[in-house]
XYZ file of C-alpha atoms in Angstrom:
93
model
C -13.696 22.645 -71.339
C -15.047 26.071 -70.504
C -17.202 27.650 -73.215
C -16.911 31.390 -73.397
C -20.161 33.275 -73.998
C -20.450 34.468 -77.557
C -17.704 32.206 -78.869
C -16.887 28.572 -79.158
C -13.453 28.297 -77.717
C -11.985 26.691 -74.644
C -9.484 27.323 -71.921
C -7.481 24.182 -71.336
C -4.823 23.196 -68.856
C -4.418 19.547 -69.821
C -3.565 18.001 -73.188
C -6.663 15.804 -72.993
C -8.897 18.854 -72.457
C -7.257 20.595 -75.401
C -7.916 17.607 -77.668
C -11.580 17.484 -76.590
C -11.912 21.230 -77.165
C -10.363 21.070 -80.638
C -12.531 18.105 -81.611
C -15.582 20.081 -80.500
C -14.542 23.138 -82.515
C -13.815 21.201 -85.706
C -16.417 18.419 -85.535
C -19.418 19.909 -83.729
C -19.240 23.596 -84.559
C -17.640 22.915 -87.943
C -15.206 25.774 -87.571
C -12.094 25.560 -89.729
C -9.734 27.611 -87.572
C -8.485 27.360 -84.001
C -5.878 29.741 -82.641
C -3.737 28.516 -79.764
C -2.032 31.228 -77.764
C 0.028 31.251 -74.620
C -1.574 33.358 -71.891
C 0.340 36.539 -71.185
C -0.712 38.605 -68.209
C -1.367 42.275 -68.823
C -3.567 44.570 -70.883
C -4.940 43.377 -74.231
C -4.506 45.881 -77.047
C -5.737 45.433 -80.614
C -4.256 47.363 -83.514
C -5.975 47.335 -86.898
C -3.680 47.844 -89.887
C -4.896 48.346 -93.463
C -2.502 48.863 -96.363
C 0.392 49.262 -93.921
C -1.412 52.069 -92.073
C -2.771 51.901 -88.518
C -6.457 52.761 -88.818
C -7.593 51.897 -85.278
C -6.252 50.804 -81.927
C -7.996 50.024 -78.685
C -7.637 48.290 -75.348
C -9.967 45.329 -74.925
C -11.756 45.125 -71.602
C -13.265 41.948 -70.162
C -17.029 41.630 -70.343
C -18.411 42.685 -66.973
C -21.806 43.208 -65.394
C -23.215 44.708 -62.220
C -25.676 42.651 -60.189
C -29.276 43.844 -60.017
C -30.551 41.522 -57.274
C -32.888 39.810 -59.737
C -30.880 38.115 -62.483
C -28.051 35.593 -62.165
C -24.580 36.523 -63.413
C -25.064 34.299 -66.481
C -28.397 35.993 -67.238
C -26.829 39.445 -66.877
C -24.002 38.460 -69.240
C -26.506 37.110 -71.763
C -28.576 40.310 -71.539
C -25.466 42.415 -72.126
C -24.414 40.262 -75.075
C -27.867 40.604 -76.624
C -27.587 44.396 -76.331
C -24.231 44.213 -78.145
C -25.813 42.119 -80.909
C -28.671 44.616 -81.283
C -26.081 47.373 -81.728
C -24.344 45.149 -84.327
C -21.439 44.941 -81.918
C -21.148 41.252 -81.162
C -18.413 40.744 -78.589
C -16.873 37.776 -80.362
C -13.060 37.729 -80.739
């Protein structure tokens, strides 16, 4: 099970890992929804529709950081996520 920063979901390659991940989501985190999707290579676009009208569309980019020679990659990701939260722009899916 690989937790993704900012969310509580997993990437699983084996049925047993999937079961453990789902049990964690439902029993530990107490979430009520899990979405299972097949991975499709390519760009990730989101389109927001309200009342049958497209009101926004955008391409999602992976969270990335540039090393500073001081912090670890995990620390840099956490710092960036905290900045998103402060801007009320949590990077959750």
